Backbone as CSV, one residue per row, in Angstrom:
resi,resn,N_x,N_y,N_z,CA_x,CA_y,CA_z,C_x,C_y,C_z
1,MET,0.848,-1.193,0.000,0.000,0.000,0.000,0.882,1.240,0.000
2,ALA,0.594,2.198,-0.841,1.396,3.419,-0.915,1.187,4.245,0.338
3,PRO,2.230,4.947,0.818,2.092,5.763,2.004,1.180,6.951,1.747
4,MET,0.460,7.371,2.773,-0.405,8.530,2.666,0.441,9.783,2.633
5,LEU,0.063,10.745,1.793,0.801,11.983,1.652,0.838,12.731,2.980
6,GLY,2.040,13.070,3.437,2.183,13.844,4.658,2.128,13.027,5.919
7,GLY,1.940,11.739,5.829,1.839,10.910,7.016,3.005,9.971,7.153
8,SER,3.128,9.354,8.325,4.199,8.404,8.553,3.870,7.078,7.883
9,ARG,4.910,6.397,7.428,4.710,5.103,6.772,4.418,3.993,7.778
10,VAL,4.563,4.275,9.077,4.411,3.222,10.086,3.446,3.633,11.190
11,GLU,2.424,4.382,10.832,1.481,4.857,11.843,0.777,3.700,12.558
12,GLU,0.690,2.552,11.920,-0.048,1.445,12.520,0.873,0.361,13.052
13,ILE,2.180,0.648,13.075,3.130,-0.341,13.555,3.702,0.122,14.888
14,GLY,3.419,-0.581,15.958,3.925,-0.197,17.267,5.420,-0.390,17.361
15,GLY,6.103,0.571,17.991,7.528,0.449,18.223,8.399,0.836,17.065
16,GLY,7.814,1.240,15.923,8.594,1.645,14.767,8.536,3.146,14.574
17,PHE,9.669,3.740,14.175,9.704,5.180,13.913,10.233,5.397,12.503
18,ASP,9.453,6.093,11.695,9.816,6.367,10.313,10.817,7.520,10.283
19,ILE,12.078,7.222,9.949,13.099,8.258,9.961,13.250,8.957,8.614
20,LEU,12.506,8.532,7.607,12.612,9.129,6.284,11.513,10.143,6.008
21,THR,10.430,10.095,6.765,9.320,11.017,6.577,9.347,12.093,7.653
22,PRO,9.536,13.362,7.288,9.531,14.441,8.285,8.209,14.491,9.040
23,GLN,8.286,14.650,10.348,7.099,14.738,11.195,7.265,15.942,12.120
24,PRO,7.014,17.157,11.594,7.280,18.391,12.332,6.595,18.472,13.694
25,LEU,5.441,17.836,13.846,4.721,17.929,15.112,5.464,17.240,16.254
26,LEU,6.447,16.398,15.919,7.213,15.721,16.959,8.362,16.578,17.488
27,LEU,8.583,17.725,16.842,9.574,18.674,17.352,8.837,19.666,18.246
28,LYS,8.867,19.402,19.545,8.113,20.212,20.485,8.729,21.587,20.709
29,SER,9.938,21.796,20.233,10.590,23.098,20.325,11.578,23.226,19.173
30,SER,12.009,24.461,18.904,12.893,24.710,17.771,14.326,24.259,18.029
31,ASP,14.691,24.028,19.301,16.034,23.566,19.637,16.011,23.095,21.084
32,ALA,17.157,22.591,21.549,17.318,22.224,22.954,17.729,23.487,23.705
33,PHE,16.876,23.950,24.594,17.080,25.249,25.220,17.914,25.165,26.494
34,PHE,18.746,26.206,26.687,19.532,26.404,27.893,19.160,27.765,28.477
35,PRO,19.439,27.993,29.759,19.165,29.317,30.337,19.913,30.424,29.599
36,ALA,19.348,31.622,29.615,19.958,32.756,28.923,21.367,33.037,29.430
37,SER,21.620,32.767,30.689,22.921,33.076,31.293,24.057,32.214,30.747
38,CYS,23.741,31.177,29.976,24.805,30.343,29.393,25.565,31.078,28.297
39,CYS,24.968,32.142,27.746,25.674,32.959,26.758,26.656,33.855,27.504
40,LEU,27.927,33.635,27.298,28.959,34.401,27.980,29.273,35.681,27.214
41,THR,29.568,36.754,27.947,29.950,38.006,27.323,31.455,38.198,27.432
42,VAL,32.021,38.881,26.477,33.465,39.114,26.461,33.900,39.903,27.693
43,VAL,33.120,40.890,28.071,33.491,41.772,29.184,33.574,41.002,30.498
44,ASP,32.647,40.095,30.718,32.561,39.412,32.011,33.404,38.156,32.101
45,ASN,33.984,37.691,31.018,34.626,36.375,31.040,36.000,36.368,30.375
46,ASN,36.847,37.310,30.782,38.253,37.322,30.355,38.416,37.279,28.838
47,ASN,37.581,38.055,28.159,37.645,38.157,26.696,37.334,36.843,25.985
48,LYS,36.664,35.913,26.646,36.278,34.654,26.024,34.764,34.474,26.107
49,THR,34.188,33.899,25.054,32.751,33.635,25.061,32.463,32.136,25.037
50,SER,33.494,31.329,25.237,33.308,29.876,25.197,33.571,29.255,26.566
51,TRP,32.904,28.132,26.816,33.089,27.361,28.032,34.177,26.307,27.803
52,ASN,34.927,26.008,28.837,35.888,24.913,28.787,35.160,23.618,29.148
53,VAL,35.239,22.632,28.278,34.457,21.407,28.445,35.375,20.217,28.720
54,GLN,34.948,19.399,29.665,35.556,18.095,29.902,34.443,17.054,29.797
55,ARG,34.683,16.058,28.969,33.666,15.032,28.718,34.335,13.658,28.769
56,ALA,33.642,12.693,29.375,34.199,11.342,29.436,33.073,10.312,29.447
57,VAL,33.278,9.226,28.700,32.360,8.089,28.729,32.493,7.404,30.086
58,THR,31.363,7.086,30.709,31.408,6.402,32.003,30.990,4.946,31.919
59,SER,30.137,4.600,30.952,29.731,3.200,30.803,29.137,2.959,29.422
60,VAL,29.279,1.719,28.945,28.700,1.313,27.667,28.058,-0.058,27.864
61,GLU,26.822,-0.201,27.413,26.111,-1.472,27.520,25.597,-1.881,26.145
62,GLY,25.514,-3.169,25.905,24.979,-3.667,24.643,26.038,-3.755,23.562
63,ASP,25.667,-3.418,22.342,26.533,-3.518,21.176,27.571,-2.398,21.214
64,VAL,28.778,-2.709,21.684,29.824,-1.704,21.844,30.238,-1.115,20.494
65,GLY,30.276,-1.943,19.451,30.636,-1.451,18.132,29.665,-0.402,17.623
66,GLN,28.379,-0.695,17.772,27.346,0.262,17.359,27.444,1.541,18.167
67,ALA,27.651,1.412,19.471,27.763,2.591,20.337,28.955,3.447,19.931
68,GLY,30.075,2.798,19.566,31.262,3.530,19.178,31.091,4.296,17.876
69,VAL,30.435,3.684,16.902,30.184,4.353,15.623,29.325,5.595,15.827
70,VAL,28.275,5.469,16.621,27.382,6.601,16.872,28.084,7.670,17.705
71,TRP,28.875,7.257,18.703,29.649,8.208,19.502,30.514,9.075,18.593
72,LYS,31.179,8.452,17.623,32.043,9.196,16.705,31.224,10.070,15.762
73,ALA,30.123,9.561,15.255,29.291,10.329,14.328,28.708,11.569,14.988
74,LEU,28.455,11.503,16.299,27.887,12.637,17.020,28.942,13.642,17.469
75,GLY,30.196,13.413,17.087,31.228,14.405,17.389,32.470,13.884,18.068
76,GLY,32.496,12.599,18.420,33.690,12.044,19.042,34.881,12.081,18.099
77,ASP,36.080,12.224,18.647,37.276,12.309,17.815,38.037,10.990,17.826
78,ASP,39.001,10.856,18.689,39.820,9.658,18.776,39.045,8.555,19.491
79,LEU,38.853,7.416,18.833,38.074,6.327,19.426,38.662,5.805,20.733
80,ARG,39.936,6.118,20.989,40.513,5.707,22.267,39.822,6.402,23.439
81,SER,39.307,7.596,23.203,38.555,8.295,24.257,37.289,7.525,24.608
82,PHE,36.745,6.827,23.596,35.548,6.011,23.824,35.906,4.678,24.478
83,THR,36.858,3.962,23.891,37.173,2.616,24.376,37.858,2.628,25.746
84,ASP,38.734,3.624,25.967,39.483,3.685,27.226,38.893,4.666,28.232
85,LYS,37.750,5.273,27.852,37.059,6.225,28.736,37.973,7.377,29.154
86,LEU,38.698,7.913,28.172,39.573,9.050,28.416,38.762,10.346,28.399
87,THR,39.279,11.374,29.046,38.592,12.654,29.108,38.885,13.486,27.861
88,GLU,37.834,13.898,27.176,37.975,14.812,26.052,37.976,16.239,26.595
89,VAL,38.785,17.092,26.003,38.851,18.498,26.403,38.667,19.362,25.157
90,TYR,37.704,20.237,25.192,37.447,21.122,24.056,36.663,22.322,24.554
91,GLU,36.126,23.122,23.653,35.367,24.304,24.035,33.961,24.253,23.446
92,ALA,33.041,24.914,24.125,31.664,25.017,23.642,31.175,26.429,23.899
93,ARG,30.244,26.865,23.082,29.670,28.188,23.315,28.172,28.154,23.028
94,PHE,27.490,29.141,23.548,26.046,29.249,23.383,25.712,30.568,22.701
95,VAL,24.598,30.569,21.979,24.126,31.771,21.298,22.647,31.942,21.628
96,PRO,22.143,33.180,21.607,20.707,33.379,21.836,19.902,32.732,20.720
97,SER,18.844,32.046,21.072,17.993,31.449,20.043,17.225,32.543,19.320
98,PRO,17.177,32.499,17.985,16.436,33.516,17.225,14.954,33.180,17.067
99,ASN,14.520,32.048,17.603,13.166,31.573,17.334,12.151,32.075,18.362
100,ASP,10.896,32.164,17.927,9.840,32.761,18.736,9.519,31.967,20.000
101,ASP,9.766,30.661,19.983,9.395,29.840,21.137,10.482,29.808,22.213
102,ALA,11.502,30.648,22.081,12.649,30.585,22.978,12.542,31.499,24.197
103,THR,11.514,32.316,24.271,11.409,33.229,25.409,10.783,32.530,26.616
104,TYR,11.195,32.976,27.796,10.620,32.456,29.033,10.682,33.550,30.086
105,VAL,9.920,33.371,31.137,9.861,34.368,32.204,10.651,33.881,33.400
106,PHE,11.619,34.690,33.815,12.431,34.376,34.976,11.934,35.205,36.154
107,ASP,11.487,34.530,37.200,10.997,35.206,38.394,12.181,35.489,39.307
108,ASP,12.603,36.740,39.349,13.758,37.108,40.152,13.395,37.461,41.592
109,GLY,12.094,37.305,41.930,11.657,37.582,43.299,11.487,39.059,43.589
110,LYS,11.686,39.915,42.598,11.606,41.354,42.816,10.302,41.950,42.316
111,SER,9.529,41.158,41.598,8.290,41.678,41.041,7.230,41.810,42.109
112,THR,6.507,42.923,42.070,5.410,43.147,43.021,4.067,43.112,42.325
113,THR,4.072,42.707,41.068,2.836,42.650,40.298,1.907,41.595,40.865
114,THR,0.675,41.927,41.049,-0.299,40.969,41.551,-0.408,39.790,40.589
115,GLY,-0.342,38.592,41.143,-0.446,37.401,40.314,0.885,36.936,39.785
116,GLY,1.963,37.542,40.267,3.284,37.090,39.844,3.877,37.998,38.783
117,GLY,4.944,37.594,38.225,5.624,38.396,37.214,7.061,37.972,37.115
118,GLY,7.869,38.779,36.484,9.273,38.467,36.332,9.825,39.094,35.084
119,LYS,11.027,38.710,34.751,11.738,39.265,33.609,11.692,38.288,32.440
120,THR,11.314,38.793,31.276,11.279,37.947,30.082,12.679,37.832,29.498
121,LEU,13.144,36.604,29.345,14.472,36.329,28.818,14.377,35.459,27.573
122,ARG,15.460,35.417,26.827,15.524,34.571,25.633,16.480,33.413,25.894
123,SER,15.998,32.200,25.684,16.824,31.012,25.904,18.043,31.032,24.989
124,SER,19.105,30.416,25.466,20.278,30.214,24.621,20.278,28.778,24.106
125,VAL,21.029,28.554,23.045,21.162,27.216,22.467,22.639,26.935,22.247
126,LEU,22.994,25.666,22.299,24.366,25.268,22.023,24.689,25.530,20.563
127,ASP,25.796,26.187,20.320,26.266,26.378,18.946,26.834,25.036,18.482
128,ARG,25.998,24.248,17.835,26.381,22.873,17.491,27.511,22.830,16.464
129,GLY,27.575,23.831,15.608,28.660,23.876,14.642,30.001,24.119,15.310
130,TYR,30.048,25.071,16.223,31.271,25.358,16.975,31.661,24.147,17.816
131,ASP,30.665,23.491,18.399,30.900,22.322,19.239,31.576,21.203,18.450
132,ILE,31.056,20.913,17.258,31.632,19.867,16.411,33.050,20.224,15.984
133,ALA,33.247,21.470,15.575,34.564,21.894,15.111,35.598,21.818,16.224
134,SER,35.202,22.199,17.425,36.141,22.197,18.554,36.404,20.790,19.063
135,ARG,35.362,19.963,19.102,35.507,18.633,19.708,36.271,17.660,18.813
136,CYS,35.926,17.581,17.538,36.550,16.571,16.676,37.305,17.157,15.500
137,GLY,37.387,18.498,15.439,38.075,19.115,14.313,37.281,19.064,13.034
138,GLY,35.953,18.956,13.152,35.106,18.903,11.968,35.265,20.147,11.108
139,THR,35.243,19.966,9.792,35.370,21.083,8.858,34.128,21.152,7.976
140,ASN,34.049,22.228,7.202,32.892,22.433,6.312,31.582,22.270,7.084
141,VAL,31.547,22.831,8.279,30.378,22.674,9.141,29.231,23.546,8.654
142,SER,28.057,22.963,8.554,26.856,23.697,8.165,25.834,23.593,9.279
143,TRP,25.576,24.732,9.929,24.585,24.790,11.023,24.180,26.228,11.224
144,ASP,22.921,26.454,11.544,22.494,27.779,11.959,21.419,27.626,13.022
145,ALA,21.342,28.606,13.907,20.457,28.529,15.058,18.982,28.515,14.670
146,GLN,18.652,29.003,13.483,17.261,29.013,13.045,16.727,27.596,12.848
147,ASN,17.614,26.700,12.375,17.246,25.298,12.171,18.167,24.430,13.027
148,GLY,17.973,24.511,14.334,18.906,23.920,15.283,19.106,22.425,15.185
149,GLY,18.195,21.710,14.541,18.324,20.265,14.493,19.042,19.717,13.287
150,ASP,19.479,20.584,12.362,20.133,20.133,11.134,21.605,20.530,11.165
151,LEU,22.473,19.556,10.941,23.910,19.807,10.992,24.612,18.863,10.031
152,SER,25.591,19.385,9.302,26.456,18.526,8.487,27.893,18.995,8.659
153,TYR,28.829,18.063,8.541,30.238,18.408,8.706,31.102,17.310,8.100
154,THR,32.371,17.626,7.897,33.337,16.670,7.378,34.292,16.294,8.487
155,THR,34.547,15.005,8.632,35.430,14.539,9.689,36.275,13.374,9.199
156,LYS,37.302,13.034,9.970,38.084,11.841,9.657,37.220,10.617,9.912
157,SER,37.240,9.667,8.977,36.431,8.456,9.152,37.122,7.445,10.053
158,SER,38.402,7.682,10.375,39.102,6.842,11.333,40.195,7.658,11.975
159,SER,40.637,7.259,13.142,41.654,8.022,13.851,43.048,7.786,13.291
160,SER,43.203,6.787,12.439,44.530,6.432,11.957,44.837,6.959,10.558
161,SER,43.827,7.432,9.835,44.051,7.882,8.467,43.431,9.251,8.249
162,SER,44.259,10.278,8.278,43.758,11.637,8.125,43.248,11.900,6.712
163,SER,43.629,11.052,5.742,43.207,11.263,4.366,41.840,10.670,4.086
164,SER,41.339,9.850,4.982,40.035,9.233,4.803,38.986,10.091,5.497
165,MET,38.202,10.818,4.696,37.256,11.768,5.247,35.816,11.314,4.973
166,ALA,34.914,11.786,5.807,33.506,11.439,5.651,32.657,12.671,5.928
167,VAL,31.607,12.848,5.136,30.645,13.922,5.368,29.476,13.341,6.145
168,MET,29.235,13.870,7.329,28.167,13.374,8.191,26.993,14.337,8.184
169,GLU,25.791,13.798,8.146,24.576,14.603,8.223,23.761,14.156,9.436
170,LEU,23.461,15.094,10.323,22.672,14.823,11.518,21.369,15.614,11.434
171,LYS,20.262,14.958,11.726,18.969,15.642,11.708,18.136,15.191,12.900
172,VAL,17.640,16.146,13.674,16.782,15.825,14.813,15.367,15.555,14.294
173,MET,14.857,14.358,14.583,13.528,13.959,14.123,12.459,14.157,15.193
174,GLN,12.886,14.191,16.437,11.944,14.292,17.555,12.663,15.013,18.695
175,ARG,11.945,15.918,19.393,12.600,16.657,20.465,11.588,17.139,21.506
176,LYS,12.033,17.121,22.747,11.293,17.791,23.807,12.284,18.308,24.837
177,ASN,11.937,19.419,25.477,12.755,20.019,26.520,12.151,19.743,27.878
178,ASP,12.993,19.776,28.881,12.537,19.557,30.250,13.275,20.519,31.164
179,SER,12.542,21.367,31.854,13.155,22.342,32.749,12.407,22.348,34.076
180,SER,13.165,22.365,35.158,12.568,22.397,36.500,13.560,23.032,37.449
181,GLU,13.193,23.123,38.725,14.097,23.689,39.717,15.344,22.824,39.895
182,GLN,15.252,21.541,39.544,16.378,20.620,39.706,17.381,20.706,38.549
183,GLY,16.988,21.329,37.442,17.895,21.429,36.311,17.151,21.551,34.997
184,PHE,17.840,21.294,33.921,17.258,21.450,32.595,17.899,20.438,31.655
185,GLY,17.201,20.114,30.588,17.743,19.127,29.673,16.859,18.942,28.459
186,SER,17.202,17.952,27.651,16.474,17.704,26.413,16.517,16.224,26.083
187,ASP,15.596,15.836,25.209,15.485,14.460,24.720,15.296,14.561,23.213
188,GLU,16.305,14.117,22.441,16.252,14.238,20.988,16.484,12.886,20.321
189,LEU,15.698,12.602,19.296,15.919,11.435,18.456,16.605,11.937,17.188
190,ILE,17.844,11.478,16.954,18.673,12.028,15.889,18.922,10.987,14.806
191,ARG,18.676,11.385,13.567,18.996,10.542,12.410,20.411,10.862,11.950
192,ILE,21.204,9.822,11.751,22.604,9.978,11.351,22.800,9.320,9.999
193,HIS,23.404,10.069,9.061,23.626,9.494,7.735,24.925,10.031,7.151
194,PRO,25.871,9.156,6.802,27.083,9.603,6.117,26.762,9.905,4.664
195,ALA,27.054,11.134,4.250,26.722,11.540,2.884,27.805,11.155,1.892
196,SER,28.879,10.537,2.360,29.930,10.084,1.465,30.418,8.715,1.914
197,ASN,31.008,7.974,1.018,31.471,6.630,1.327,32.593,6.674,2.358
198,SER,32.486,5.863,3.406,33.485,5.863,4.472,33.322,4.593,5.279
199,ILE,34.117,4.470,6.353,33.990,3.303,7.218,32.659,3.292,7.953
200,PHE,31.950,4.449,7.950,30.642,4.489,8.596,29.626,3.674,7.806
201,GLY,29.895,3.464,6.519,28.967,2.737,5.678,27.823,3.632,5.239
202,ASP,27.217,3.299,4.129,26.104,4.096,3.609,24.802,3.640,4.265
203,LEU,24.727,3.840,5.554,23.589,3.358,6.345,23.009,4.482,7.191
204,TYR,21.698,4.463,7.338,21.067,5.358,8.302,21.214,4.738,9.689
205,ARG,21.527,5.584,10.645,21.559,5.166,12.042,20.713,6.129,12.842
206,VAL,20.238,5.664,13.976,19.374,6.487,14.816,19.836,6.383,16.262
207,ALA,19.845,7.520,16.944,20.213,7.539,18.359,19.300,8.484,19.111
208,ARG,18.895,8.074,20.296,18.185,8.979,21.195,19.217,9.567,22.152
209,VAL,19.286,10.889,22.183,20.268,11.582,23.013,19.531,12.350,24.105
210,LYS,19.721,11.889,25.333,19.118,12.559,26.482,20.219,13.253,27.271
211,ARG,20.005,14.528,27.568,20.973,15.287,28.348,20.264,15.994,29.494
212,ARG,20.932,15.999,30.630,20.381,16.662,31.809,21.499,17.471,32.466
213,PHE,21.234,18.756,32.756,22.259,19.637,33.296,21.768,20.358,34.558
214,ARG,22.750,20.809,35.330,22.462,21.704,36.451,23.609,22.696,36.580
215,ARG,23.294,23.902,37.049,24.309,24.936,37.218,24.814,24.943,38.657
216,ASP,26.085,25.307,38.796,26.680,25.332,40.133,27.946,26.188,40.082
217,PHE,28.707,26.180,41.177,30.003,26.849,41.249,31.025,25.841,41.745
218,ASP,32.264,25.942,41.225,33.299,25.043,41.714,33.949,25.627,42.969
219,ALA,34.988,24.960,43.473,35.624,25.380,44.723,36.258,26.758,44.618
220,ASN,36.568,27.195,43.403,37.189,28.504,43.208,36.189,29.596,42.859
221,GLY,34.910,29.242,42.907,33.877,30.222,42.611,33.565,30.393,41.144
222,ASN,34.124,29.543,40.290,33.840,29.626,38.857,32.489,29.001,38.541
223,ARG,31.784,29.597,37.608,30.504,29.037,37.177,30.743,27.731,36.441
224,ILE,29.955,26.714,36.734,30.060,25.438,36.031,28.672,24.944,35.650
225,ILE,28.655,24.108,34.623,27.447,23.371,34.225,27.829,21.907,34.215
226,GLU,27.161,21.120,35.035,27.440,19.689,35.095,26.300,18.926,34.442
227,GLY,26.656,17.916,33.658,25.612,17.207,32.938,25.870,15.726,32.775
228,LEU,24.790,15.023,32.500,24.824,13.599,32.178,24.190,13.420,30.818
229,GLU,24.852,12.654,29.960,24.333,12.355,28.629,24.139,10.857,28.482
230,ILE,22.980,10.458,27.980,22.692,9.051,27.714,22.323,8.919,26.243
231,VAL,23.121,8.147,25.501,22.877,7.942,24.073,22.465,6.487,23.861
232,THR,21.274,6.297,23.312,20.738,4.967,23.055,20.618,4.754,21.552
233,THR,21.108,3.634,21.051,21.028,3.351,19.620,19.950,2.317,19.339
234,TYR,19.495,2.300,18.072,18.432,1.379,17.660,18.762,0.797,16.285
235,ARG,18.225,-0.357,16.026,18.390,-0.983,14.712,17.459,-0.306,13.715
236,VAL,17.969,-0.074,12.489,17.179,0.551,11.430,17.073,-0.407,10.255
237,LEU,15.856,-0.626,9.775,15.610,-1.504,8.635,14.634,-0.815,7.693
238,ASP,15.073,-0.606,6.459,14.225,0.034,5.441,13.664,1.365,5.918
239,GLY,14.474,2.130,6.612,14.057,3.454,7.055,13.188,3.473,8.287
240,ILE,13.018,2.329,8.943,12.208,2.238,10.158,13.117,1.887,11.327
241,ALA,13.101,2.714,12.355,13.912,2.477,13.552,13.066,1.775,14.608
242,GLY,13.593,0.687,15.137,12.889,-0.049,16.191,13.170,0.568,17.548
243,ILE,12.473,1.644,17.876,12.798,2.435,19.064,12.334,1.795,20.375
244,GLU,11.693,0.651,20.309,11.332,-0.044,21.545,12.382,-1.083,21.942
245,MET,13.379,-1.304,21.069,14.396,-2.316,21.349,15.790,-1.716,21.149
246,PRO,16.366,-1.071,22.168,17.697,-0.476,22.041,18.762,-1.532,21.772
247,THR,19.785,-1.135,21.015,20.910,-2.028,20.753,22.120,-1.687,21.620
248,SER,22.196,-0.455,22.099,23.294,-0.077,22.987,22.924,1.174,23.775
249,THR,23.620,1.362,24.892,23.447,2.556,25.716,24.824,3.036,26.160
250,CYS,25.118,4.303,25.897,26.398,4.898,26.280,26.125,6.097,27.180
251,ARG,26.726,6.095,28.347,26.575,7.199,29.302,27.871,7.998,29.381
252,SER,27.718,9.314,29.409,28.887,10.195,29.507,28.647,11.277,30.536
253,ARG,29.736,11.734,31.134,29.700,12.847,32.077,30.250,14.085,31.372
254,ILE,29.571,15.217,31.541,29.969,16.473,30.897,30.115,17.554,31.970
255,ARG,31.185,18.308,31.893,31.400,19.416,32.815,31.901,20.618,32.037
256,MET,31.174,21.714,32.108,31.560,22.964,31.452,31.947,23.982,32.524
257,THR,33.063,24.670,32.295,33.525,25.669,33.248,33.699,26.986,32.545
258,ALA,33.149,28.052,33.127,33.300,29.381,32.539,34.735,29.859,32.730
259,PRO,35.296,30.575,31.754,36.687,31.045,31.864,36.849,32.103,32.960
């Protein structure tokens, strides 16, 4: 039976997610939002607008090979950091979201307006292009904050051969944000596809990336953001991801420190 125009090819199949048919209603927000204060200013931060990042894999379960391929496709550099759980060090920065759904009200406790009130702020978003370039040395990066879920870049297809390059395309198919007094985070289902022949193979892959963060200060009074990332992979067959049966789970610890 031919698919219905504008609909998913697997609407009647439980546990399957169609990664080839765009489903805009599953993007609950234009990007993964962070507090406005994550955008650093040159004046306040020693002439730097980027955070110093330390990231390390803490555990891997299931298909280690699959987890490693996805870890690298999402920005990992040297696979030894994955296999030996070494700490990656790079920089990340945030930019104000240009989209209409990015505003929120921050109650600073100073408002006397009846019924509450506060200051309207604009959420920041991770500059995913800068993140990829800094973390794995990705080149030819294509990303803009208006379409936060679409990213492409060129990277080494293996850590041992700098001449073997691959063009990676990442697209967020599903997203929701979660913010509370305990912290903030996001849940994204990402489609991964190498646009050129490489060791990644000409295959679609899918990963659910869950991140949870909280703000704090370190012993020296520096602003920090501490986070946990959980990446779950799924088997894909004929453009359908079996999202009820994970093939691997990779957990990582992330720590960002303001300069």
